[in-house]
Every structure is written in structure tokens, then in C-alpha cells.
Amino acid sequence: MRHQRVGKKLGRDSAHRKALYSNLAGALIEHGRIKTTVTKAKAVKPHVEHMITLGRRGDLHARRQATAFLRSRDVVHKLFADVAPLFKDRPGGYTRIIKIGTRPGDSAEMAYIELVDDEYVATQREERTPPPLEEAESVVVPAIPVEAAEELPETEAELVEDPEAAEEVLAAEDVPPAPAAEAEGDEPTAEAKS
């Protein structure tokens, strides 16, 4: 009987569930925000809050307890050095769950679970986003047949920037169709002779 046993099983045995909680908590501490199902977010929230409480305590025993759960010294260092000091004056409630709708594949309810400190989450997001492309790199070049590629201009000034205009230019040119490959020893057909 499971009387008064809190928590979800999530379709996993205890070792798999413990590893899942450890990985989700580590990812949340490392990135500040993760996207997962609502059920997993609700299940991992108490574990993350407990880890942040250990980080606020800051002593050696708390660090060892966090390392035993998170299994990564880098994540534990980030927890104690960066994340926990942000919440030194906050008495709990370090995370929030934001529902974002259903997943297209199986209609599972999805959510973001993130740390409450918006500035920290924003800085983590900025570190992960790649720099914007320059305008010269974002020009779309249409696919051109190999026969027409030999006749293209060599300089960038002569290139057409609009893909639709490039297609019209290629269509306007009389590009002969590629000749059918003939075997070396075969006689040309009657149609080819005339």
C-alpha cells in the first residue's frame, strides 16, 4: 500500500526517477530556465528548492549533500557561488512554473520551470544565444542548375539579391537542356542524325 506516499512515479523505477530529478535540477540551476512537462516540473520543484536552500546555508555539509544529489561538481559550484547568493534574503519560493500549452506530438502539457530571479535567467539566456547574423550573410541565394552556373557573373555587384528576380533571369535565359548521356560505342539514333 502507498498510503501517504507523496510524489509521482512518472512511469520509472526509483533509480531512474532519482536520476531524472538530479538531471532536471542540475539543468535548471545551470541554465536558469528549462522546458519540460508540467508533471515533471511539479515533481522536481521541491528538489530544486531544497538545493537552493542548501546553497544558502553554504557550509561544507550542505555542499556535500548537494553534490550527492546533483552528481556534478560544476553545477554545485555554480549553485553555491552564483545562484544561492541571489536568494539570500528570500525565504523560499525560488522557482516558478509557467504553463505554455501542449506538445504537438502527444498533447502533453508543457511548461517552463525557471528561477524567480529574472535578471539571472536573462543573463543565462544571453550567454546561450548566438550573435545575430550580419546582413550580408542573411541573403538567400536560390538554387541554380549546374548548366546555368557556368554563365553566372563572378562579382558580387552583379549578383541578384531578390530570389524571385533571380528565377526570372534564369527563366529568361535560354538554358539548353542537358544532353542525354550516350554510351561511347552506340550509334546515334535516327532523330539525332536529322
Tab-separated table of N, CA and C in Angstrom, residues 15 29 65 80 99 126 150 152 163 182:
chain	number	residue	atom	x	y	z
A	15	ALA	N	15.441	4.302	-9.156
A	15	ALA	CA	16.762	4.781	-9.574
A	15	ALA	C	16.645	5.710	-10.778
A	29	ILE	N	19.494	24.678	-12.509
A	29	ILE	CA	20.483	25.503	-11.811
A	29	ILE	C	21.495	26.070	-12.806
A	65	GLN	N	26.009	17.378	0.627
A	65	GLN	CA	24.654	16.895	0.365
A	65	GLN	C	24.209	17.259	-1.054
A	80	PHE	N	26.373	27.200	-5.439
A	80	PHE	CA	26.839	27.877	-4.229
A	80	PHE	C	27.440	29.248	-4.522
A	99	LYS	N	2.961	27.553	-17.517
A	99	LYS	CA	2.405	26.611	-18.485
A	99	LYS	C	2.401	27.253	-19.870
A	126	GLU	N	21.134	35.062	-22.491
A	126	GLU	CA	22.021	35.823	-23.367
A	126	GLU	C	23.309	35.065	-23.650
A	150	GLU	N	27.660	28.056	-64.902
A	150	GLU	CA	28.852	28.463	-65.628
A	150	GLU	C	28.716	29.862	-66.204
A	152	LEU	N	27.049	32.381	-64.795
A	152	LEU	CA	26.774	33.387	-63.771
A	152	LEU	C	27.915	34.383	-63.670
A	163	PRO	N	15.389	36.705	-54.720
A	163	PRO	CA	15.294	35.344	-55.248
A	163	PRO	C	14.304	35.233	-56.408
A	182	GLU	N	25.147	9.401	-73.682
A	182	GLU	CA	25.178	8.326	-74.662
A	182	GLU	C	26.401	7.463	-74.394
